[in-house]
Amino acid sequence: MNKESFSFVVYMIHACANKWNMMPSEVYQKLQSVGCIQCYFVPHYDILHTQGTSYIVDDIKRYLEVRGGYSILILRCLYKFCVKQSGNCLLRVED
């Protein structure tokens, strides 16, 4: 990975974290676990870096849905809602 693609990956991790209300480290772990960084960002950097941020964030969301990684975002939202409502929750969200 060269300097430009590295900077792009970091930028997109933070963009996703902001959009999904997650910590960048959580987003990184999820993207890494489904191969998004090495199989999507890096090989397609030349095309992706010319697109708008919101388009790429939506595309990453679709990538995660196909790879089964998006479910953690849904579980995290359910967990936060459950804790707000009752103070505790039976759901356990693991990254």
PDB file of N, CA and C in Angstrom:
ATOM      1  N   MET A   1       0.861  -1.166   0.000  1.00  0.00           N
ATOM      2  CA  MET A   1       0.000   0.000   0.000  1.00  0.00           C
ATOM      3  C   MET A   1       0.910   1.233   0.000  1.00  0.00           C
ATOM      4  N   ASN A   2       0.661   2.125  -0.938  1.00  0.00           N
ATOM      5  CA  ASN A   2       1.470   3.340  -0.995  1.00  0.00           C
ATOM      6  C   ASN A   2       0.874   4.426  -0.086  1.00  0.00           C
ATOM      7  N   LYS A   3       1.576   5.541  -0.001  1.00  0.00           N
ATOM      8  CA  LYS A   3       1.179   6.626   0.904  1.00  0.00           C
ATOM      9  C   LYS A   3      -0.206   7.182   0.570  1.00  0.00           C
ATOM     10  N   GLU A   4      -0.499   7.346  -0.719  1.00  0.00           N
ATOM     11  CA  GLU A   4      -1.789   7.910  -1.121  1.00  0.00           C
ATOM     12  C   GLU A   4      -2.945   6.978  -0.760  1.00  0.00           C
ATOM     13  N   SER A   5      -2.788   5.698  -1.056  1.00  0.00           N
ATOM     14  CA  SER A   5      -3.874   4.771  -0.731  1.00  0.00           C
ATOM     15  C   SER A   5      -4.014   4.599   0.775  1.00  0.00           C
ATOM     16  N   PHE A   6      -2.907   4.656   1.513  1.00  0.00           N
ATOM     17  CA  PHE A   6      -2.967   4.581   2.975  1.00  0.00           C
ATOM     18  C   PHE A   6      -3.770   5.758   3.532  1.00  0.00           C
ATOM     19  N   SER A   7      -3.469   6.955   3.048  1.00  0.00           N
ATOM     20  CA  SER A   7      -4.200   8.148   3.498  1.00  0.00           C
ATOM     21  C   SER A   7      -5.685   8.041   3.168  1.00  0.00           C
ATOM     22  N   PHE A   8      -5.981   7.504   1.998  1.00  0.00           N
ATOM     23  CA  PHE A   8      -7.370   7.315   1.584  1.00  0.00           C
ATOM     24  C   PHE A   8      -8.083   6.332   2.511  1.00  0.00           C
ATOM     25  N   VAL A   9      -7.437   5.222   2.833  1.00  0.00           N
ATOM     26  CA  VAL A   9      -8.034   4.220   3.731  1.00  0.00           C
ATOM     27  C   VAL A   9      -8.335   4.845   5.089  1.00  0.00           C
ATOM     28  N   VAL A  10      -7.388   5.583   5.637  1.00  0.00           N
ATOM     29  CA  VAL A  10      -7.591   6.233   6.936  1.00  0.00           C
ATOM     30  C   VAL A  10      -8.760   7.215   6.858  1.00  0.00           C
ATOM     31  N   TYR A  11      -8.802   8.009   5.799  1.00  0.00           N
ATOM     32  CA  TYR A  11      -9.886   8.968   5.618  1.00  0.00           C
ATOM     33  C   TYR A  11     -11.242   8.260   5.556  1.00  0.00           C
ATOM     34  N   MET A  12     -11.323   7.172   4.801  1.00  0.00           N
ATOM     35  CA  MET A  12     -12.595   6.464   4.652  1.00  0.00           C
ATOM     36  C   MET A  12     -13.012   5.764   5.940  1.00  0.00           C
ATOM     37  N   ILE A  13     -12.068   5.252   6.698  1.00  0.00           N
ATOM     38  CA  ILE A  13     -12.398   4.656   7.997  1.00  0.00           C
ATOM     39  C   ILE A  13     -13.041   5.703   8.892  1.00  0.00           C
ATOM     40  N   HIS A  14     -12.476   6.897   8.920  1.00  0.00           N
ATOM     41  CA  HIS A  14     -13.045   7.969   9.738  1.00  0.00           C
ATOM     42  C   HIS A  14     -14.388   8.447   9.193  1.00  0.00           C
ATOM     43  N   ALA A  15     -14.544   8.486   7.884  1.00  0.00           N
ATOM     44  CA  ALA A  15     -15.825   8.884   7.287  1.00  0.00           C
ATOM     45  C   ALA A  15     -16.913   7.883   7.664  1.00  0.00           C
ATOM     46  N   CYS A  16     -16.602   6.602   7.589  1.00  0.00           N
ATOM     47  CA  CYS A  16     -17.574   5.566   7.974  1.00  0.00           C
ATOM     48  C   CYS A  16     -17.885   5.656   9.469  1.00  0.00           C
ATOM     49  N   ALA A  17     -16.865   5.841  10.275  1.00  0.00           N
ATOM     50  CA  ALA A  17     -17.067   5.944  11.728  1.00  0.00           C
ATOM     51  C   ALA A  17     -17.996   7.104  12.062  1.00  0.00           C
ATOM     52  N   ASN A  18     -17.806   8.238  11.410  1.00  0.00           N
ATOM     53  CA  ASN A  18     -18.676   9.395  11.647  1.00  0.00           C
ATOM     54  C   ASN A  18     -20.107   9.112  11.214  1.00  0.00           C
ATOM     55  N   LYS A  19     -20.284   8.506  10.060  1.00  0.00           N
ATOM     56  CA  LYS A  19     -21.618   8.223   9.535  1.00  0.00           C
ATOM     57  C   LYS A  19     -22.356   7.189  10.390  1.00  0.00           C
ATOM     58  N   TRP A  20     -21.629   6.186  10.873  1.00  0.00           N
ATOM     59  CA  TRP A  20     -22.245   5.073  11.603  1.00  0.00           C
ATOM     60  C   TRP A  20     -22.167   5.232  13.124  1.00  0.00           C
ATOM     61  N   ASN A  21     -21.668   6.373  13.601  1.00  0.00           N
ATOM     62  CA  ASN A  21     -21.540   6.618  15.045  1.00  0.00           C
ATOM     63  C   ASN A  21     -20.755   5.518  15.748  1.00  0.00           C
ATOM     64  N   MET A  22     -19.622   5.190  15.176  1.00  0.00           N
ATOM     65  CA  MET A  22     -18.748   4.165  15.740  1.00  0.00           C
ATOM     66  C   MET A  22     -17.353   4.758  15.923  1.00  0.00           C
ATOM     67  N   MET A  23     -16.539   4.083  16.694  1.00  0.00           N
ATOM     68  CA  MET A  23     -15.144   4.465  16.835  1.00  0.00           C
ATOM     69  C   MET A  23     -14.393   4.025  15.579  1.00  0.00           C
ATOM     70  N   PRO A  24     -13.423   4.811  15.120  1.00  0.00           N
ATOM     71  CA  PRO A  24     -12.643   4.402  13.955  1.00  0.00           C
ATOM     72  C   PRO A  24     -11.991   3.024  14.120  1.00  0.00           C
ATOM     73  N   SER A  25     -11.565   2.702  15.327  1.00  0.00           N
ATOM     74  CA  SER A  25     -10.939   1.385  15.558  1.00  0.00           C
ATOM     75  C   SER A  25     -11.938   0.254  15.334  1.00  0.00           C
ATOM     76  N   GLU A  26     -13.210   0.471  15.701  1.00  0.00           N
ATOM     77  CA  GLU A  26     -14.245  -0.539  15.455  1.00  0.00           C
ATOM     78  C   GLU A  26     -14.478  -0.727  13.957  1.00  0.00           C
ATOM     79  N   VAL A  27     -14.533   0.393  13.234  1.00  0.00           N
ATOM     80  CA  VAL A  27     -14.730   0.326  11.783  1.00  0.00           C
ATOM     81  C   VAL A  27     -13.548  -0.380  11.133  1.00  0.00           C
ATOM     82  N   TYR A  28     -12.345  -0.013  11.551  1.00  0.00           N
ATOM     83  CA  TYR A  28     -11.148  -0.659  11.000  1.00  0.00           C
ATOM     84  C   TYR A  28     -11.198  -2.172  11.199  1.00  0.00           C
ATOM     85  N   GLN A  29     -11.517  -2.607  12.399  1.00  0.00           N
ATOM     86  CA  GLN A  29     -11.569  -4.042  12.692  1.00  0.00           C
ATOM     87  C   GLN A  29     -12.594  -4.747  11.811  1.00  0.00           C
ATOM     88  N   LYS A  30     -13.749  -4.126  11.630  1.00  0.00           N
ATOM     89  CA  LYS A  30     -14.792  -4.746  10.821  1.00  0.00           C
ATOM     90  C   LYS A  30     -14.371  -4.791   9.354  1.00  0.00           C
ATOM     91  N   LEU A  31     -13.846  -3.692   8.836  1.00  0.00           N
ATOM     92  CA  LEU A  31     -13.415  -3.669   7.441  1.00  0.00           C
ATOM     93  C   LEU A  31     -12.279  -4.656   7.198  1.00  0.00           C
ATOM     94  N   GLN A  32     -11.367  -4.736   8.135  1.00  0.00           N
ATOM     95  CA  GLN A  32     -10.243  -5.664   8.016  1.00  0.00           C
ATOM     96  C   GLN A  32     -10.737  -7.113   8.057  1.00  0.00           C
ATOM     97  N   SER A  33     -11.709  -7.387   8.909  1.00  0.00           N
ATOM     98  CA  SER A  33     -12.177  -8.771   9.080  1.00  0.00           C
ATOM     99  C   SER A  33     -12.882  -9.328   7.848  1.00  0.00           C
ATOM    100  N   VAL A  34     -13.460  -8.466   7.030  1.00  0.00           N
ATOM    101  CA  VAL A  34     -14.151  -8.932   5.822  1.00  0.00           C
ATOM    102  C   VAL A  34     -13.336  -8.690   4.549  1.00  0.00           C
ATOM    103  N   GLY A  35     -12.100  -8.215   4.715  1.00  0.00           N
ATOM    104  CA  GLY A  35     -11.224  -8.028   3.568  1.00  0.00           C
ATOM    105  C   GLY A  35     -11.460  -6.768   2.774  1.00  0.00           C
ATOM    106  N   CYS A  36     -12.209  -5.846   3.323  1.00  0.00           N
ATOM    107  CA  CYS A  36     -12.554  -4.628   2.587  1.00  0.00           C
ATOM    108  C   CYS A  36     -11.329  -3.770   2.274  1.00  0.00           C
ATOM    109  N   ILE A  37     -10.393  -3.711   3.174  1.00  0.00           N
ATOM    110  CA  ILE A  37      -9.226  -2.850   2.959  1.00  0.00           C
ATOM    111  C   ILE A  37      -8.333  -3.422   1.867  1.00  0.00           C
ATOM    112  N   GLN A  38      -7.946  -4.679   2.000  1.00  0.00           N
ATOM    113  CA  GLN A  38      -7.014  -5.279   1.043  1.00  0.00           C
ATOM    114  C   GLN A  38      -7.670  -5.702  -0.271  1.00  0.00           C
ATOM    115  N   CYS A  39      -8.954  -6.011  -0.236  1.00  0.00           N
ATOM    116  CA  CYS A  39      -9.618  -6.523  -1.450  1.00  0.00           C
ATOM    117  C   CYS A  39     -10.496  -5.485  -2.155  1.00  0.00           C
ATOM    118  N   TYR A  40     -10.723  -4.355  -1.512  1.00  0.00           N
ATOM    119  CA  TYR A  40     -11.594  -3.343  -2.117  1.00  0.00           C
ATOM    120  C   TYR A  40     -10.893  -1.985  -2.201  1.00  0.00           C
ATOM    121  N   PHE A  41     -10.486  -1.433  -1.045  1.00  0.00           N
ATOM    122  CA  PHE A  41      -9.864  -0.110  -1.038  1.00  0.00           C
ATOM    123  C   PHE A  41      -8.573  -0.056  -1.845  1.00  0.00           C
ATOM    124  N   VAL A  42      -7.647  -0.923  -1.505  1.00  0.00           N
ATOM    125  CA  VAL A  42      -6.308  -0.842  -2.107  1.00  0.00           C
ATOM    126  C   VAL A  42      -6.328  -1.137  -3.614  1.00  0.00           C
ATOM    127  N   PRO A  43      -6.940  -2.254  -4.057  1.00  0.00           N
ATOM    128  CA  PRO A  43      -6.902  -2.527  -5.492  1.00  0.00           C
ATOM    129  C   PRO A  43      -7.687  -1.524  -6.341  1.00  0.00           C
ATOM    130  N   HIS A  44      -8.702  -0.895  -5.752  1.00  0.00           N
ATOM    131  CA  HIS A  44      -9.564   0.005  -6.519  1.00  0.00           C
ATOM    132  C   HIS A  44      -9.369   1.472  -6.148  1.00  0.00           C
ATOM    133  N   TYR A  45      -8.259   1.764  -5.496  1.00  0.00           N
ATOM    134  CA  TYR A  45      -7.976   3.135  -5.060  1.00  0.00           C
ATOM    135  C   TYR A  45      -8.068   4.135  -6.218  1.00  0.00           C
ATOM    136  N   ASP A  46      -7.506   3.790  -7.375  1.00  0.00           N
ATOM    137  CA  ASP A  46      -7.474   4.726  -8.505  1.00  0.00           C
ATOM    138  C   ASP A  46      -8.865   5.210  -8.908  1.00  0.00           C
ATOM    139  N   ILE A  47      -9.849   4.332  -8.800  1.00  0.00           N
ATOM    140  CA  ILE A  47     -11.226   4.710  -9.136  1.00  0.00           C
ATOM    141  C   ILE A  47     -11.929   5.325  -7.927  1.00  0.00           C
ATOM    142  N   LEU A  48     -11.788   4.692  -6.767  1.00  0.00           N
ATOM    143  CA  LEU A  48     -12.524   5.127  -5.585  1.00  0.00           C
ATOM    144  C   LEU A  48     -12.179   6.555  -5.165  1.00  0.00           C
ATOM    145  N   HIS A  49     -10.923   6.941  -5.232  1.00  0.00           N
ATOM    146  CA  HIS A  49     -10.557   8.261  -4.713  1.00  0.00           C
ATOM    147  C   HIS A  49     -11.114   9.401  -5.569  1.00  0.00           C
ATOM    148  N   THR A  50     -11.690   9.076  -6.716  1.00  0.00           N
ATOM    149  CA  THR A  50     -12.315  10.116  -7.547  1.00  0.00           C
ATOM    150  C   THR A  50     -13.804  10.271  -7.243  1.00  0.00           C
ATOM    151  N   GLN A  51     -14.350   9.395  -6.406  1.00  0.00           N
ATOM    152  CA  GLN A  51     -15.775   9.414  -6.067  1.00  0.00           C
ATOM    153  C   GLN A  51     -16.011  10.253  -4.811  1.00  0.00           C
ATOM    154  N   GLY A  52     -17.242  10.622  -4.591  1.00  0.00           N
ATOM    155  CA  GLY A  52     -17.611  11.378  -3.395  1.00  0.00           C
ATOM    156  C   GLY A  52     -17.607  10.502  -2.156  1.00  0.00           C
ATOM    157  N   THR A  53     -17.341  11.110  -1.028  1.00  0.00           N
ATOM    158  CA  THR A  53     -17.254  10.380   0.235  1.00  0.00           C
ATOM    159  C   THR A  53     -18.541   9.649   0.564  1.00  0.00           C
ATOM    160  N   SER A  54     -19.692  10.314   0.446  1.00  0.00           N
ATOM    161  CA  SER A  54     -20.959   9.668   0.818  1.00  0.00           C
ATOM    162  C   SER A  54     -21.266   8.476  -0.096  1.00  0.00           C
ATOM    163  N   TYR A  55     -20.907   8.598  -1.361  1.00  0.00           N
ATOM    164  CA  TYR A  55     -21.096   7.469  -2.289  1.00  0.00           C
ATOM    165  C   TYR A  55     -20.253   6.276  -1.846  1.00  0.00           C
ATOM    166  N   ILE A  56     -19.004   6.523  -1.483  1.00  0.00           N
ATOM    167  CA  ILE A  56     -18.122   5.422  -1.082  1.00  0.00           C
ATOM    168  C   ILE A  56     -18.580   4.814   0.238  1.00  0.00           C
ATOM    169  N   VAL A  57     -19.008   5.638   1.193  1.00  0.00           N
ATOM    170  CA  VAL A  57     -19.514   5.113   2.470  1.00  0.00           C
ATOM    171  C   VAL A  57     -20.712   4.205   2.211  1.00  0.00           C
ATOM    172  N   ASP A  58     -21.617   4.617   1.336  1.00  0.00           N
ATOM    173  CA  ASP A  58     -22.767   3.768   0.988  1.00  0.00           C
ATOM    174  C   ASP A  58     -22.315   2.487   0.302  1.00  0.00           C
ATOM    175  N   ASP A  59     -21.313   2.593  -0.546  1.00  0.00           N
ATOM    176  CA  ASP A  59     -20.780   1.420  -1.231  1.00  0.00           C
ATOM    177  C   ASP A  59     -20.126   0.461  -0.237  1.00  0.00           C
ATOM    178  N   ILE A  60     -19.435   0.996   0.745  1.00  0.00           N
ATOM    179  CA  ILE A  60     -18.823   0.165   1.789  1.00  0.00           C
ATOM    180  C   ILE A  60     -19.909  -0.544   2.586  1.00  0.00           C
ATOM    181  N   LYS A  61     -20.984   0.170   2.877  1.00  0.00           N
ATOM    182  CA  LYS A  61     -22.112  -0.441   3.598  1.00  0.00           C
ATOM    183  C   LYS A  61     -22.646  -1.639   2.812  1.00  0.00           C
ATOM    184  N   ARG A  62     -22.798  -1.475   1.501  1.00  0.00           N
ATOM    185  CA  ARG A  62     -23.254  -2.594   0.664  1.00  0.00           C
ATOM    186  C   ARG A  62     -22.240  -3.729   0.652  1.00  0.00           C
ATOM    187  N   TYR A  63     -20.962  -3.388   0.591  1.00  0.00           N
ATOM    188  CA  TYR A  63     -19.900  -4.396   0.639  1.00  0.00           C
ATOM    189  C   TYR A  63     -20.015  -5.218   1.923  1.00  0.00           C
ATOM    190  N   LEU A  64     -20.212  -4.531   3.050  1.00  0.00           N
ATOM    191  CA  LEU A  64     -20.343  -5.221   4.330  1.00  0.00           C
ATOM    192  C   LEU A  64     -21.608  -6.066   4.393  1.00  0.00           C
ATOM    193  N   GLU A  65     -22.701  -5.577   3.818  1.00  0.00           N
ATOM    194  CA  GLU A  65     -23.935  -6.363   3.793  1.00  0.00           C
ATOM    195  C   GLU A  65     -23.728  -7.675   3.043  1.00  0.00           C
ATOM    196  N   VAL A  66     -23.060  -7.603   1.912  1.00  0.00           N
ATOM    197  CA  VAL A  66     -22.802  -8.805   1.102  1.00  0.00           C
ATOM    198  C   VAL A  66     -21.875  -9.757   1.849  1.00  0.00           C
ATOM    199  N   ARG A  67     -20.890  -9.221   2.540  1.00  0.00           N
ATOM    200  CA  ARG A  67     -19.904 -10.037   3.249  1.00  0.00           C
ATOM    201  C   ARG A  67     -20.359 -10.433   4.648  1.00  0.00           C
ATOM    202  N   GLY A  68     -21.531  -9.973   5.071  1.00  0.00           N
ATOM    203  CA  GLY A  68     -22.040 -10.339   6.387  1.00  0.00           C
ATOM    204  C   GLY A  68     -21.522  -9.466   7.516  1.00  0.00           C
ATOM    205  N   GLY A  69     -20.847  -8.395   7.226  1.00  0.00           N
ATOM    206  CA  GLY A  69     -20.269  -7.554   8.263  1.00  0.00           C
ATOM    207  C   GLY A  69     -21.177  -6.458   8.769  1.00  0.00           C
ATOM    208  N   TYR A  70     -22.238  -6.156   8.042  1.00  0.00           N
ATOM    209  CA  TYR A  70     -23.104  -5.042   8.430  1.00  0.00           C
ATOM    210  C   TYR A  70     -23.943  -5.360   9.649  1.00  0.00           C
ATOM    211  N   SER A  71     -24.164  -6.643   9.921  1.00  0.00           N
ATOM    212  CA  SER A  71     -25.016  -7.023  11.039  1.00  0.00           C
ATOM    213  C   SER A  71     -24.504  -6.467  12.363  1.00  0.00           C
ATOM    214  N   ILE A  72     -23.193  -6.277  12.509  1.00  0.00           N
ATOM    215  CA  ILE A  72     -22.657  -5.718  13.750  1.00  0.00           C
ATOM    216  C   ILE A  72     -23.173  -4.298  13.970  1.00  0.00           C
ATOM    217  N   LEU A  73     -23.387  -3.538  12.914  1.00  0.00           N
ATOM    218  CA  LEU A  73     -23.917  -2.184  13.062  1.00  0.00           C
ATOM    219  C   LEU A  73     -25.345  -2.223  13.583  1.00  0.00           C
ATOM    220  N   ILE A  74     -26.127  -3.149  13.072  1.00  0.00           N
ATOM    221  CA  ILE A  74     -27.511  -3.297  13.532  1.00  0.00           C
ATOM    222  C   ILE A  74     -27.537  -3.741  14.989  1.00  0.00           C
ATOM    223  N   LEU A  75     -26.713  -4.742  15.341  1.00  0.00           N
ATOM    224  CA  LEU A  75     -26.658  -5.205  16.727  1.00  0.00           C
ATOM    225  C   LEU A  75     -26.211  -4.098  17.675  1.00  0.00           C
ATOM    226  N   ARG A  76     -25.248  -3.302  17.243  1.00  0.00           N
ATOM    227  CA  ARG A  76     -24.772  -2.207  18.085  1.00  0.00           C
ATOM    228  C   ARG A  76     -25.894  -1.200  18.350  1.00  0.00           C
ATOM    229  N   CYS A  77     -26.676  -0.883  17.337  1.00  0.00           N
ATOM    230  CA  CYS A  77     -27.805   0.038  17.518  1.00  0.00           C
ATOM    231  C   CYS A  77     -28.834  -0.554  18.465  1.00  0.00           C
ATOM    232  N   LEU A  78     -29.144  -1.835  18.311  1.00  0.00           N
ATOM    233  CA  LEU A  78     -30.094  -2.493  19.216  1.00  0.00           C
ATOM    234  C   LEU A  78     -29.578  -2.480  20.648  1.00  0.00           C
ATOM    235  N   TYR A  79     -28.300  -2.760  20.802  1.00  0.00           N
ATOM    236  CA  TYR A  79     -27.695  -2.782  22.130  1.00  0.00           C
ATOM    237  C   TYR A  79     -27.793  -1.408  22.791  1.00  0.00           C
ATOM    238  N   LYS A  80     -27.428  -0.359  22.052  1.00  0.00           N
ATOM    239  CA  LYS A  80     -27.481   0.994  22.611  1.00  0.00           C
ATOM    240  C   LYS A  80     -28.912   1.368  22.980  1.00  0.00           C
ATOM    241  N   PHE A  81     -29.879   1.000  22.143  1.00  0.00           N
ATOM    242  CA  PHE A  81     -31.286   1.283  22.428  1.00  0.00           C
ATOM    243  C   PHE A  81     -31.729   0.541  23.682  1.00  0.00           C
ATOM    244  N   CYS A  82     -31.374  -0.735  23.768  1.00  0.00           N
ATOM    245  CA  CYS A  82     -31.761  -1.567  24.907  1.00  0.00           C
ATOM    246  C   CYS A  82     -31.194  -1.015  26.206  1.00  0.00           C
ATOM    247  N   VAL A  83     -29.937  -0.633  26.208  1.00  0.00           N
ATOM    248  CA  VAL A  83     -29.306  -0.088  27.407  1.00  0.00           C
ATOM    249  C   VAL A  83     -29.962   1.227  27.802  1.00  0.00           C
ATOM    250  N   LYS A  84     -30.296   2.068  26.830  1.00  0.00           N
ATOM    251  CA  LYS A  84     -30.960   3.341  27.131  1.00  0.00           C
ATOM    252  C   LYS A  84     -32.327   3.102  27.769  1.00  0.00           C
ATOM    253  N   GLN A  85     -33.037   2.094  27.288  1.00  0.00           N
ATOM    254  CA  GLN A  85     -34.395   1.846  27.763  1.00  0.00           C
ATOM    255  C   GLN A  85     -34.433   1.206  29.142  1.00  0.00           C
ATOM    256  N   SER A  86     -33.551   0.225  29.372  1.00  0.00           N
ATOM    257  CA  SER A  86     -33.681  -0.539  30.612  1.00  0.00           C
ATOM    258  C   SER A  86     -32.469  -0.471  31.538  1.00  0.00           C
ATOM    259  N   GLY A  87     -31.375   0.070  31.060  1.00  0.00           N
ATOM    260  CA  GLY A  87     -30.181   0.125  31.890  1.00  0.00           C
ATOM    261  C   GLY A  87     -29.299  -1.091  31.763  1.00  0.00           C
ATOM    262  N   ASN A  88     -29.837  -2.173  31.226  1.00  0.00           N
ATOM    263  CA  ASN A  88     -29.018  -3.353  30.929  1.00  0.00           C
ATOM    264  C   ASN A  88     -29.600  -4.071  29.731  1.00  0.00           C
ATOM    265  N   CYS A  89     -28.918  -5.055  29.248  1.00  0.00           N
ATOM    266  CA  CYS A  89     -29.364  -5.711  28.030  1.00  0.00           C
ATOM    267  C   CYS A  89     -28.832  -7.127  27.981  1.00  0.00           C
ATOM    268  N   LEU A  90     -29.619  -8.029  27.415  1.00  0.00           N
ATOM    269  CA  LEU A  90     -29.189  -9.407  27.244  1.00  0.00           C
ATOM    270  C   LEU A  90     -28.311  -9.592  26.024  1.00  0.00           C
ATOM    271  N   LEU A  91     -28.382  -8.623  25.084  1.00  0.00           N
ATOM    272  CA  LEU A  91     -27.552  -8.699  23.899  1.00  0.00           C
ATOM    273  C   LEU A  91     -26.109  -8.403  24.252  1.00  0.00           C
ATOM    274  N   ARG A  92     -25.223  -9.173  23.705  1.00  0.00           N
ATOM    275  CA  ARG A  92     -23.805  -8.862  23.864  1.00  0.00           C
ATOM    276  C   ARG A  92     -23.214  -8.653  22.492  1.00  0.00           C
ATOM    277  N   VAL A  93     -22.640  -7.492  22.282  1.00  0.00           N
ATOM    278  CA  VAL A  93     -22.087  -7.152  20.975  1.00  0.00           C
ATOM    279  C   VAL A  93     -20.580  -7.308  21.051  1.00  0.00           C
ATOM    280  N   GLU A  94     -20.066  -8.229  20.252  1.00  0.00           N
ATOM    281  CA  GLU A  94     -18.629  -8.416  20.188  1.00  0.00           C
ATOM    282  C   GLU A  94     -18.155  -8.025  18.820  1.00  0.00           C
ATOM    283  N   ASP A  95     -17.009  -7.352  18.767  1.00  0.00           N
ATOM    284  CA  ASP A  95     -16.451  -6.927  17.495  1.00  0.00           C
ATOM    285  C   ASP A  95     -15.721  -8.042  16.924  1.00  0.00           C
TER     286      ASP A  95
END
